[in-house]
Coordinates of C-alpha atoms in Angstrom, one line a residue:
M1 CA 12.7 57.9 18.0
T2 CA 15.1 60.4 18.0
V3 CA 15.5 61.0 13.9
S4 CA 19.2 60.6 12.6
G5 CA 20.9 63.1 10.3
A6 CA 22.1 59.4 8.8
D7 CA 18.0 59.3 7.8
Q8 CA 18.7 62.1 5.4
G9 CA 22.3 61.4 4.2
F10 CA 24.1 63.8 6.9
P11 CA 26.9 62.8 9.2
P12 CA 25.9 62.2 12.9
I13 CA 27.1 65.3 14.4
D14 CA 29.4 63.9 16.8
G15 CA 31.5 62.2 14.2
Y16 CA 33.1 65.4 12.8
A17 CA 36.3 65.7 13.8
F18 CA 38.2 69.2 15.1
L19 CA 40.1 71.3 13.4
S20 CA 41.6 74.8 14.8
D21 CA 44.5 77.5 14.5
T22 CA 43.0 79.1 17.1
H23 CA 42.0 81.8 14.6
T24 CA 39.7 79.7 12.7
A25 CA 38.3 76.7 12.4
A26 CA 37.2 73.3 9.6
L27 CA 35.3 70.4 10.6
V28 CA 35.7 67.1 8.8
A29 CA 33.6 64.2 8.0
P30 CA 33.6 61.1 9.0
D31 CA 34.8 59.7 4.7
G32 CA 37.7 62.8 5.1
S33 CA 35.5 65.5 3.2
V34 CA 36.2 68.8 4.7
E35 CA 32.6 70.1 5.0
W36 CA 32.5 73.1 7.7
F37 CA 35.4 75.9 7.0
C38 CA 35.0 80.0 7.8
A39 CA 37.1 82.4 6.5
P40 CA 38.8 84.4 7.7
R41 CA 38.1 83.5 11.2
F42 CA 36.1 81.6 13.4
D43 CA 32.3 84.0 12.7
G44 CA 33.6 84.2 9.1
D45 CA 31.5 83.6 6.1
A46 CA 30.9 79.5 5.9
V47 CA 33.1 78.8 2.5
F48 CA 32.6 75.5 3.0
A49 CA 28.9 74.9 4.4
R50 CA 28.1 71.5 3.5
L51 CA 27.7 70.6 6.9
L52 CA 24.6 72.7 6.4
D53 CA 23.1 71.0 2.9
R54 CA 24.8 68.8 1.1
D55 CA 23.2 70.2 -2.9
V56 CA 24.2 74.2 -2.0
G57 CA 27.4 73.8 0.6
G58 CA 30.1 73.7 -0.6
F59 CA 33.1 71.2 0.9
F60 CA 36.7 70.0 0.4
S61 CA 36.5 66.3 -1.0
L62 CA 39.4 63.8 -0.7
T63 CA 38.0 60.4 -1.6
V64 CA 40.3 57.1 -2.0
E65 CA 39.4 54.2 -5.0
G66 CA 38.1 51.3 -3.3
A67 CA 38.4 51.9 0.3
G68 CA 35.3 52.5 2.8
P69 CA 35.2 54.8 5.4
P70 CA 38.6 55.4 7.1
R71 CA 39.9 54.7 10.5
R72 CA 40.9 58.3 12.4
Q73 CA 42.5 59.3 15.1
Y74 CA 43.9 62.8 16.5
L75 CA 47.8 62.7 16.5
P76 CA 48.4 62.7 20.8
D77 CA 48.1 65.7 22.5
T78 CA 47.3 67.9 19.2
L79 CA 44.6 68.6 16.4
V80 CA 46.3 66.5 13.9
L81 CA 44.0 64.5 12.2
E82 CA 44.8 61.0 11.1
S83 CA 42.8 58.9 8.7
R84 CA 43.8 55.5 7.1
F85 CA 41.9 54.5 3.9
A86 CA 42.2 50.9 3.0
G87 CA 42.1 51.1 -0.7
T88 CA 42.5 48.9 -3.8
D89 CA 45.8 48.1 -3.6
G90 CA 46.9 50.5 -0.6
T91 CA 46.5 52.3 2.5
A92 CA 46.5 56.5 1.9
V93 CA 47.4 57.8 5.5
V94 CA 45.7 61.5 4.9
R95 CA 46.5 63.8 7.9
D96 CA 44.8 67.0 8.2
F97 CA 45.3 70.1 9.8
L98 CA 45.3 74.5 10.8
A99 CA 48.5 74.7 11.3
V100 CA 50.1 76.1 13.6
S101 CA 54.0 77.5 15.5
T102 CA 54.9 78.7 17.9
G103 CA 54.2 82.4 18.9
D104 CA 55.5 84.7 21.5
P105 CA 54.3 84.9 25.1
Q106 CA 51.3 87.4 24.4
Q107 CA 50.2 85.0 20.9
P108 CA 51.7 81.5 22.0
I109 CA 49.9 80.2 19.1
R110 CA 50.4 81.5 15.5
A111 CA 48.0 80.7 13.1
G112 CA 49.7 80.1 9.8
Q113 CA 46.5 80.3 8.0
L114 CA 47.0 76.7 5.8
L115 CA 44.6 74.2 5.8
V116 CA 47.5 71.1 5.1
R117 CA 46.2 67.5 3.8
Q118 CA 49.1 65.2 3.3
V119 CA 48.6 62.1 2.2
T120 CA 50.7 58.6 2.0
A121 CA 51.0 55.7 0.3
E122 CA 51.4 53.0 2.2
G123 CA 51.8 49.3 1.2
G124 CA 51.2 50.0 -2.5
P125 CA 49.6 51.9 -4.9
V126 CA 46.2 55.0 -4.2
R127 CA 44.3 56.5 -6.7
L128 CA 42.7 60.1 -5.2
A129 CA 40.1 61.8 -6.0
I130 CA 40.3 65.5 -5.2
R131 CA 37.0 68.1 -5.1
L132 CA 37.9 71.5 -4.2
T133 CA 34.0 73.7 -3.6
P134 CA 33.8 76.0 -1.8
R135 CA 31.0 78.2 -2.3
H136 CA 31.0 82.1 -0.6
G137 CA 28.1 83.9 1.2
Y138 CA 27.9 80.7 3.2
G139 CA 26.6 78.3 0.3
A140 CA 25.1 81.5 -2.1
H141 CA 27.3 81.9 -4.4
P142 CA 29.5 80.2 -6.8
V143 CA 33.5 81.4 -6.7
R144 CA 35.6 81.3 -9.9
W145 CA 39.1 80.3 -10.3
R146 CA 41.9 81.2 -12.1
H147 CA 46.2 80.7 -12.0
T148 CA 48.4 83.2 -11.4
D149 CA 52.0 83.3 -9.9
G150 CA 52.1 79.5 -8.9
R151 CA 48.8 79.3 -6.9
W152 CA 44.1 78.7 -8.0
R153 CA 43.0 82.1 -6.0
A154 CA 39.1 81.5 -5.5
S155 CA 37.1 85.1 -6.7
D156 CA 34.6 86.6 -4.1
T157 CA 37.0 84.9 -1.2
P158 CA 40.2 85.4 0.2
L159 CA 40.9 81.6 -0.4
W160 CA 44.6 80.5 -2.2
F161 CA 45.2 76.7 -3.2
T162 CA 48.1 74.8 -4.3
A163 CA 49.4 71.3 -4.5
D164 CA 52.4 69.1 -5.7
L165 CA 49.9 67.1 -7.9
P166 CA 51.4 66.4 -12.1
S167 CA 50.8 68.1 -14.5
S168 CA 47.8 67.0 -16.7
G169 CA 49.2 65.5 -20.4
D170 CA 48.6 69.1 -22.1
G171 CA 51.1 70.5 -19.9
A172 CA 48.4 72.4 -17.7
P173 CA 49.0 72.7 -14.1
A174 CA 46.3 70.5 -12.2
P175 CA 44.4 70.0 -10.9
S176 CA 41.8 71.4 -13.8
A177 CA 39.2 74.1 -13.0
D178 CA 35.7 73.0 -13.7
G179 CA 33.1 76.1 -13.3
G180 CA 33.7 76.7 -9.6
Q181 CA 35.4 73.6 -8.5
L182 CA 39.0 72.4 -8.8
R183 CA 39.6 68.5 -10.0
A184 CA 42.6 66.3 -10.1
D185 CA 42.9 62.9 -10.2
A186 CA 46.4 61.2 -9.0
D187 CA 48.0 58.0 -9.0
L188 CA 50.4 57.8 -5.9
A189 CA 53.0 54.8 -5.5
E190 CA 53.8 53.0 -2.3
G191 CA 55.5 55.7 -0.4
Q192 CA 54.9 59.3 -2.5
T193 CA 53.7 61.4 -0.6
V194 CA 51.0 64.6 -2.3
T195 CA 50.6 67.8 -0.4
L196 CA 47.4 69.5 -1.0
L197 CA 47.3 73.0 0.8
L198 CA 44.1 75.7 1.0
G199 CA 45.7 79.5 2.2
Y200 CA 42.9 81.7 3.6
G201 CA 44.9 84.4 3.9
E202 CA 48.4 86.6 3.0
A203 CA 50.4 85.2 5.7
P204 CA 54.2 87.0 5.8
A205 CA 56.3 86.6 3.2
A206 CA 59.9 85.0 2.6
A207 CA 61.9 87.7 4.4
D208 CA 59.5 89.0 7.0
A209 CA 62.2 87.5 10.3
T210 CA 59.0 86.8 12.3
A211 CA 57.9 84.2 10.3
E212 CA 58.6 80.3 11.0
P213 CA 60.2 78.9 7.5
A214 CA 57.7 76.2 6.7
T215 CA 54.7 78.5 6.7
A216 CA 57.2 81.5 4.3
E217 CA 58.2 79.0 2.3
A218 CA 55.0 77.4 1.5
H219 CA 53.8 81.1 0.8
A220 CA 57.2 81.6 -1.0
D221 CA 57.0 79.0 -3.5
P222 CA 53.7 77.6 -3.5
G223 CA 54.2 76.0 -6.7
A224 CA 57.0 73.9 -4.9
A225 CA 55.3 72.8 -1.6
G226 CA 55.5 68.9 -1.5
A227 CA 56.0 66.8 1.1
H228 CA 59.0 68.2 2.4
T229 CA 57.4 71.3 3.4
A230 CA 54.3 68.8 4.4
A231 CA 56.7 67.9 6.8
R232 CA 58.6 70.4 8.1
L233 CA 54.7 72.0 8.9
L234 CA 53.7 69.3 10.3
D235 CA 56.2 68.9 12.6
E236 CA 55.5 71.9 13.9
T237 CA 52.2 71.6 13.8
V238 CA 53.0 68.7 16.5
R239 CA 55.1 70.4 18.6
T240 CA 53.3 73.5 19.4
W241 CA 50.4 71.6 20.1
R242 CA 52.9 69.1 22.3
D243 CA 54.3 71.8 24.2
W244 CA 51.6 73.8 24.7
S245 CA 49.9 70.3 26.0
A246 CA 52.7 69.8 28.4
R247 CA 52.3 72.8 30.3
S248 CA 49.6 70.7 32.6
D249 CA 51.4 68.3 35.2
Y250 CA 47.3 66.9 35.7
T251 CA 47.8 63.5 36.4
G252 CA 45.2 63.0 38.3
F253 CA 41.5 61.4 37.4
A254 CA 40.3 61.3 33.9
A255 CA 43.3 62.7 33.1
E256 CA 43.9 61.7 29.6
A257 CA 40.0 62.9 28.8
V258 CA 41.0 66.1 31.1
R259 CA 43.9 66.9 28.3
H260 CA 42.0 66.2 25.6
S261 CA 39.4 68.8 26.7
A262 CA 41.9 71.5 27.5
L263 CA 43.0 71.1 23.4
V264 CA 40.0 71.6 22.8
L265 CA 38.9 74.7 24.7
R266 CA 42.5 76.1 23.7
G267 CA 41.6 75.2 19.2
L268 CA 38.1 77.2 20.5
S269 CA 39.8 80.0 22.1
F270 CA 40.4 83.0 19.7
D271 CA 43.8 84.4 18.6
E272 CA 43.8 87.7 18.9
T273 CA 41.6 88.5 22.0
G274 CA 42.0 85.5 23.9
A275 CA 37.7 85.5 23.4
L276 CA 36.4 82.2 23.5
I277 CA 33.8 80.9 21.1
A278 CA 31.2 78.3 22.4
A279 CA 30.8 76.8 20.0
P280 CA 32.9 77.1 16.4
T281 CA 29.5 76.2 14.3
T282 CA 26.1 78.0 13.7
S283 CA 22.9 76.0 13.7
L284 CA 23.3 72.4 14.3
P285 CA 20.3 71.4 16.0
E286 CA 18.6 70.6 18.7
E287 CA 16.2 68.6 18.1
I288 CA 16.6 66.9 14.3
G289 CA 14.2 68.5 11.6
G290 CA 13.1 71.3 14.3
V291 CA 13.5 75.4 14.9
R292 CA 15.8 75.7 17.8
N293 CA 18.9 76.0 15.9
W294 CA 21.6 78.9 16.5
D295 CA 24.8 81.0 16.2
Y296 CA 27.0 79.7 19.4
R297 CA 30.4 81.3 17.5
Y298 CA 30.6 83.8 19.9
T299 CA 32.0 84.2 23.4
W300 CA 29.4 83.7 26.8
H301 CA 30.4 85.2 30.3
R302 CA 28.1 82.1 31.8
D303 CA 30.7 80.3 33.9
S304 CA 34.6 82.7 32.6
A305 CA 35.2 82.1 36.2
L306 CA 35.1 78.3 35.8
L307 CA 37.5 78.7 32.4
L308 CA 40.0 80.9 34.0
L309 CA 40.3 78.7 36.7
A310 CA 40.6 75.4 34.6
L311 CA 43.2 77.3 32.5
F312 CA 45.4 78.1 36.2
R313 CA 44.9 74.5 37.2
L314 CA 46.5 72.9 34.5
G315 CA 49.1 75.2 33.9
H316 CA 48.2 78.2 31.4
A317 CA 48.1 81.0 32.9
E318 CA 48.9 83.0 30.2
E319 CA 45.5 82.3 28.1
G320 CA 43.9 82.8 31.8
R321 CA 45.4 86.1 31.4
R322 CA 44.3 87.0 28.2
Y323 CA 40.8 85.7 28.8
L324 CA 40.2 87.9 31.9
R325 CA 41.7 90.8 30.1
F326 CA 39.3 90.2 26.8
L327 CA 36.8 90.2 30.2
L328 CA 37.5 92.9 31.3
D329 CA 37.9 95.2 28.4
I330 CA 34.2 94.1 27.2
C331 CA 33.0 95.3 31.4
S332 CA 34.6 99.0 30.1
G333 CA 32.8 99.0 26.9
Q334 CA 29.0 98.5 28.1
G335 CA 27.4 99.6 29.7
M336 CA 25.1 97.1 30.7
L337 CA 26.2 93.5 30.3
A338 CA 25.4 92.1 27.7
P339 CA 25.3 87.9 28.1
L340 CA 27.2 86.7 25.4
I341 CA 30.2 88.8 22.4
G342 CA 31.2 88.7 19.8
I343 CA 35.3 87.2 19.2
D344 CA 36.4 90.5 18.7
G345 CA 33.6 92.5 21.4
S346 CA 31.4 93.1 18.4
T347 CA 28.2 91.4 17.8
D348 CA 25.8 90.8 14.4
E349 CA 22.7 91.2 14.1
E350 CA 20.6 87.8 14.0
Q351 CA 19.3 87.1 10.3
E352 CA 18.3 83.5 8.4
L353 CA 19.8 81.7 5.4
D354 CA 17.2 80.6 3.4
H355 CA 19.0 79.1 0.9
L356 CA 19.9 76.8 3.3
G357 CA 18.3 73.5 3.9
G358 CA 20.0 73.3 7.0
Y359 CA 21.3 70.4 8.1
A360 CA 18.9 67.1 7.6
G361 CA 16.5 69.6 6.9
S362 CA 16.4 72.0 10.3
R363 CA 15.2 75.5 9.7
P364 CA 15.8 78.6 9.5
V365 CA 19.8 78.5 9.4
R366 CA 21.0 81.6 11.6
I367 CA 23.6 83.8 11.6
G368 CA 24.1 86.0 14.2
N369 CA 22.4 85.7 17.8
E370 CA 19.7 87.8 18.8
A371 CA 19.9 86.5 22.6
A372 CA 23.0 89.4 22.5
G373 CA 20.3 91.9 23.4
Q374 CA 18.9 90.3 26.7
V375 CA 19.0 91.0 30.4
Q376 CA 20.9 88.6 32.1
F377 CA 21.5 89.2 35.1
D378 CA 23.9 86.0 36.2
T379 CA 26.3 87.5 33.9
Y380 CA 27.0 89.9 36.3
G381 CA 28.0 86.8 39.0
H382 CA 30.0 85.1 36.4
I383 CA 32.9 88.3 35.8
L384 CA 32.9 89.4 38.8
D385 CA 33.2 85.5 40.3
A386 CA 36.3 85.8 38.0
A387 CA 37.3 88.9 38.9
L388 CA 37.8 87.0 42.0
A389 CA 39.8 84.1 41.3
Y390 CA 42.3 86.3 39.0
Q391 CA 43.2 88.3 42.1
Q392 CA 43.2 85.1 44.0
L393 CA 45.7 83.6 42.0
T394 CA 48.2 86.2 40.6
G395 CA 47.1 88.8 42.8
E396 CA 48.0 91.7 39.4
L397 CA 43.9 93.7 39.3
T398 CA 44.6 97.1 39.1
G399 CA 42.9 100.0 40.0
Q400 CA 41.3 101.1 37.1
Q401 CA 40.5 97.6 36.3
W402 CA 38.7 97.8 40.0
T403 CA 36.9 100.5 38.9
L404 CA 35.2 99.6 36.4
L405 CA 33.8 96.2 38.1
R406 CA 33.2 98.9 41.2
R407 CA 30.4 100.2 38.7
H408 CA 29.0 96.9 38.0
V409 CA 28.1 95.7 41.1
D410 CA 26.9 99.1 42.1
T411 CA 24.5 98.4 39.2
M412 CA 23.4 95.2 41.1
A413 CA 23.6 95.7 44.2
Q414 CA 20.7 98.6 42.7
R415 CA 18.5 96.2 40.2
W416 CA 18.9 92.9 42.0
H417 CA 14.7 93.4 42.5
E418 CA 14.1 93.5 38.9
P419 CA 13.5 90.3 37.1
D420 CA 15.6 89.1 33.8
H421 CA 15.4 86.7 30.9
G422 CA 17.8 84.5 32.3
I423 CA 20.6 81.9 31.5
W424 CA 18.9 79.2 29.0
E425 CA 17.8 83.0 26.9
I426 CA 14.4 81.3 26.5
R427 CA 12.5 84.3 24.1
G428 CA 9.9 85.5 26.0
P429 CA 8.7 87.8 28.8
R430 CA 11.2 88.2 32.2
R431 CA 10.3 86.5 35.2
H432 CA 12.4 86.7 38.8
H433 CA 14.6 83.7 37.7
V434 CA 16.7 81.6 40.3
N435 CA 19.9 81.2 38.7
S436 CA 19.8 85.0 38.2
K437 CA 19.3 85.7 41.6
V438 CA 21.6 83.2 42.8
M439 CA 24.2 85.1 40.4
T440 CA 23.6 88.3 41.6
W441 CA 24.6 87.2 44.8
V442 CA 27.9 85.8 43.9
C443 CA 28.6 89.2 42.3
L444 CA 27.7 91.1 45.2
D445 CA 29.5 88.5 47.5
R446 CA 32.4 88.5 45.4
G447 CA 32.4 92.3 45.1
I448 CA 32.6 93.1 48.9
Q449 CA 35.7 90.2 49.0
L450 CA 37.6 92.0 46.1
A451 CA 36.7 95.5 47.8
G452 CA 38.4 93.9 50.4
L453 CA 41.2 92.3 49.4
L454 CA 42.0 95.5 47.3
G455 CA 41.9 97.7 50.6
D456 CA 39.2 99.8 48.6
D457 CA 37.9 100.9 51.8
D458 CA 35.4 103.9 49.7
A459 CA 33.6 101.3 48.3
P460 CA 29.6 100.4 49.7
V461 CA 30.5 97.6 51.2
D462 CA 27.7 97.9 53.9
R463 CA 24.8 98.7 51.2
W464 CA 26.7 95.5 48.6
R465 CA 26.5 93.4 52.1
A466 CA 22.9 94.3 52.8
A467 CA 22.0 94.1 49.2
R468 CA 23.2 90.6 49.2
D469 CA 22.1 89.4 52.8
E470 CA 18.4 90.2 51.8
L471 CA 18.7 89.0 48.2
H472 CA 19.8 85.7 49.8
A473 CA 16.4 85.7 52.3
E474 CA 14.1 86.3 49.3
V475 CA 15.7 83.4 47.5
L476 CA 15.3 81.5 50.7
A477 CA 12.2 82.2 50.8
R478 CA 10.5 82.3 47.0
G479 CA 13.3 80.2 45.0
Y480 CA 12.3 77.2 47.1
D481 CA 10.0 74.4 46.3
H482 CA 9.0 73.9 50.6
Q483 CA 6.1 71.5 50.0
G484 CA 7.9 69.4 46.2
G485 CA 11.6 69.8 47.4
G486 CA 14.7 71.5 45.2
F487 CA 15.3 75.1 43.5
V488 CA 13.0 76.3 41.3
M489 CA 13.2 77.7 38.0
W490 CA 11.6 81.1 38.9
Y491 CA 10.2 82.6 42.0
D492 CA 7.0 80.9 43.1
S493 CA 6.8 78.3 40.2
T494 CA 7.7 74.4 40.5
E495 CA 9.3 73.8 37.6
P496 CA 12.8 72.4 37.7
D497 CA 15.8 73.8 36.2
A498 CA 19.5 72.3 35.9
S499 CA 21.7 75.4 36.2
L500 CA 20.7 75.7 40.2
L501 CA 22.9 72.6 40.7
R502 CA 25.5 75.5 40.3
I503 CA 24.0 76.7 44.0
P504 CA 27.1 74.3 46.0
L505 CA 29.6 75.5 43.5
V506 CA 29.2 78.9 43.8
G507 CA 28.9 79.1 47.6
F508 CA 25.4 80.6 47.9
L509 CA 24.6 77.4 49.8
P510 CA 27.1 74.4 51.5
A511 CA 27.2 71.1 49.1
D512 CA 25.7 69.5 52.0
D513 CA 22.8 71.5 53.3
P514 CA 19.4 69.7 52.7
R515 CA 17.6 72.0 50.5
V516 CA 20.7 71.4 47.9
L517 CA 20.5 67.9 48.7
A518 CA 16.4 68.1 47.5
T519 CA 17.7 70.3 44.8
I520 CA 20.2 67.7 43.1
D521 CA 17.8 64.9 43.9
R522 CA 14.6 66.6 42.0
V523 CA 16.9 67.7 39.5
W524 CA 17.9 63.8 38.5
Q525 CA 14.4 62.8 39.2
D526 CA 12.8 65.4 37.0
L527 CA 14.9 65.9 33.7
A528 CA 16.2 62.8 33.5
I529 CA 15.5 62.0 30.3
A530 CA 18.1 58.4 30.4
P531 CA 20.5 57.7 32.6
A532 CA 23.3 60.9 33.5
L533 CA 21.5 63.1 30.2
I534 CA 19.5 65.7 32.1
R535 CA 17.7 68.3 30.1
R536 CA 18.1 71.9 31.1
Y537 CA 14.3 72.8 32.0
R538 CA 11.1 71.1 31.5
A539 CA 9.0 74.3 31.2
D540 CA 7.1 75.7 28.3
D541 CA 9.8 78.3 25.9
G542 CA 7.5 79.2 23.6
L543 CA 9.3 77.3 20.8
P544 CA 7.5 74.2 19.5
G545 CA 9.1 71.0 19.9
E546 CA 12.0 70.0 22.4
E547 CA 15.3 69.9 22.7
G548 CA 17.7 67.0 24.2
A549 CA 19.8 66.5 26.9
F550 CA 22.3 69.7 27.7
L551 CA 25.3 67.6 28.3
L552 CA 27.2 70.5 30.7
C553 CA 24.0 70.5 32.7
S554 CA 25.4 66.7 33.2
F555 CA 28.6 66.8 34.0
E556 CA 27.9 69.6 36.5
L557 CA 25.1 67.1 38.2
V558 CA 27.9 65.0 38.7
S559 CA 30.3 67.6 40.4
A560 CA 27.5 68.3 42.3
L561 CA 27.1 64.9 43.8
A562 CA 30.9 65.2 44.5
V563 CA 31.0 68.0 46.8
A564 CA 28.0 66.5 48.5
G565 CA 30.1 63.5 49.3
R566 CA 28.2 61.1 46.3
R567 CA 30.7 60.3 44.7
D568 CA 30.2 56.7 43.6
E569 CA 26.8 58.0 41.9
A570 CA 29.3 60.6 40.9
Q571 CA 31.4 58.5 39.2
Q572 CA 29.1 56.1 37.2
L573 CA 27.3 59.2 35.9
F574 CA 30.6 60.0 34.5
D575 CA 31.7 57.0 33.7
R576 CA 28.5 56.9 31.7
L577 CA 29.1 60.7 30.4
T578 CA 32.3 59.1 28.7
E579 CA 31.4 56.8 26.6
L580 CA 28.9 58.5 25.5
A581 CA 31.6 60.3 24.4
G582 CA 31.7 61.2 19.8
P583 CA 34.4 59.0 17.9
L584 CA 37.5 61.2 18.2
G585 CA 36.2 62.1 22.2
L586 CA 34.1 65.2 21.0
Y587 CA 31.0 66.2 22.5
S588 CA 28.4 68.8 20.8
E589 CA 25.7 70.3 23.1
Q590 CA 23.6 68.3 23.5
L591 CA 22.5 64.1 23.2
A592 CA 18.9 62.7 22.4
A593 CA 18.2 60.1 25.1
D594 CA 18.9 57.2 22.4
G595 CA 23.0 58.8 22.1
T596 CA 21.7 60.8 19.3
A597 CA 24.5 64.4 19.0
L598 CA 22.3 66.7 18.9
G599 CA 23.3 70.8 18.9
N600 CA 26.5 72.8 18.1
H601 CA 29.9 71.1 17.7
P602 CA 32.1 70.7 19.3
Q603 CA 30.8 72.3 22.3
A604 CA 32.9 74.6 25.1
F605 CA 31.4 74.1 28.0
T606 CA 30.2 70.6 27.6
H607 CA 34.4 70.5 27.8
L608 CA 34.5 72.9 30.1
A609 CA 32.0 71.3 32.4
L610 CA 33.6 67.5 31.9
I611 CA 37.0 69.1 33.2
E612 CA 35.8 70.7 36.2
A613 CA 33.5 67.3 37.3
A614 CA 37.0 65.5 36.6
L615 CA 38.5 67.7 39.3
N616 CA 35.4 67.8 41.7
L617 CA 35.8 64.0 41.7
D618 CA 39.8 64.3 42.3
A619 CA 39.5 65.8 44.5
G620 CA 38.2 62.9 45.9
G621 CA 34.7 64.6 48.3
D622 CA 37.6 65.5 50.5
T623 CA 36.7 69.2 52.2
E624 CA 40.2 70.4 52.5
E625 CA 41.3 69.2 49.3
L626 CA 38.7 71.3 48.0
H627 CA 39.5 74.5 49.7
A628 CA 42.9 74.4 49.1
W629 CA 41.5 74.4 44.3
A630 CA 42.3 78.0 45.1
E631 CA 46.2 77.8 46.0
R632 CA 46.3 74.7 43.6
G633 CA 44.5 77.3 40.6
I634 CA 41.0 76.5 41.0
H635 CA 37.9 77.8 42.5
A636 CA 36.9 75.9 45.3
P637 CA 33.2 75.5 46.5
Q638 CA 32.2 76.7 49.4
H639 CA 31.5 74.5 52.0

């Protein structure tokens, strides 16, 4: 039986709500406490880290006298959380959001640098208790508060706070400072609204013509921030998210889940570069109490083509272009491509934070990610696949961009014989991982196609084609278990690997090839830990314990079944997986067999794989429809 976080006083991982302004993120616990918040951006210092330590981590709590857990929902097509607390005499309606406004074509969503908590009393009076306790250094150090210019400012952080709460009896500004904590208790009459503003940076001054009126007003006169200001911030934030969501005209299979997942992906995309972080958190465990705890506030190139094409397919072409430019900028700055990169193109050395106890005692807590130093040849295939898709969709790939991509294709034509660390970042010796070989084949294949599309007669296409074909033959000979059936994790082994479900999705073999069908059945039989739940692998990875089912792979099983013509099975699995979503429609990285959420949250690739699976099911297994995806803005498996 899986030990849950609740056994040690931690909320369920998938019970946390996700707020974003595309520059940073906040996670709100089921009781209404903000327990994760990094400033000034996604990969910054977690000034609220109670998610990882109930005693040391900072938090921003808001409780209602007499109320139990609230009823929560997102306002439709937004990342605005609405919570209803039924108090002793009335109901407190709380709307939590990170403020955003409409930007320009280069940055369509502009971060307001404000965490807004708007509270309205309905049906009677309510009594609030507010506690704001940031700690810098990932919870290592308390802050000191000082009141100046109408705001409370926290030392050693970019944080400031203001609220339209009444002053205390001695005339001191409410709230009051008590050590490193701001405290306030407030009585709200029926119909009364109060607003709490937590800023994490200096926003544009009111005189700045580029500033949005609501944001400028809040920053220019924070002491006057009240219901009117909050209403304007709320209206602008709701309108911005809904305008973005409305760009998509997708009304096909599981349209609501697809739109919500797309919104989550947009919330995980960094406004300055277009980079997609894997998750906004670090060290949420893949096994409760275990050591499989990693920092996911980075961009992985894995499935970059899928992200690019999903954005185009769902009507978000500009985000697709920005992401492709980010990818190519990274390519131009690296000799060998790293499997992951920071949201600004840099990476940090992995280190352990000994002062944090970890989620439900899961230690160590890590920041930085050592996997950035691994050799993962599949990275090249993902990036070339994205580049080909981009060129097919837009025709906008430049000669300079092709020159740097061509260099990477040539690298793989020379190095495909070498072993690597593999897609799953096992911290052990390099091996001839079959998925890496397949994606190297993709790199060479897409390079050949791009050279033709771009009319590059000087590209060494004959050499690339020879390497591609030799590699293909070698994978069929050494990467397939001819006795047990199915492709395997590395050459000449018998270990299954769920990443090989992508073989038909990238066109390495047709979806109805007997070897593909055998691989689907092998993965499903050997790696399932519960109906619809598939783990990545079962091989020894050198770490104690074991992880749960990897939800990306579970959704990729749906896609593999769909393109193989087994639509009924695919839809049954999809329906089961959607039933296992968190209460707010969010997915973490993994699930235990009993449905306990594991790993960092929310997980971008889980939501991306959900979109891919829905689009595959929407195509209904129709080969012509699947091939038409490229023209409609989504990559088609090759049959």
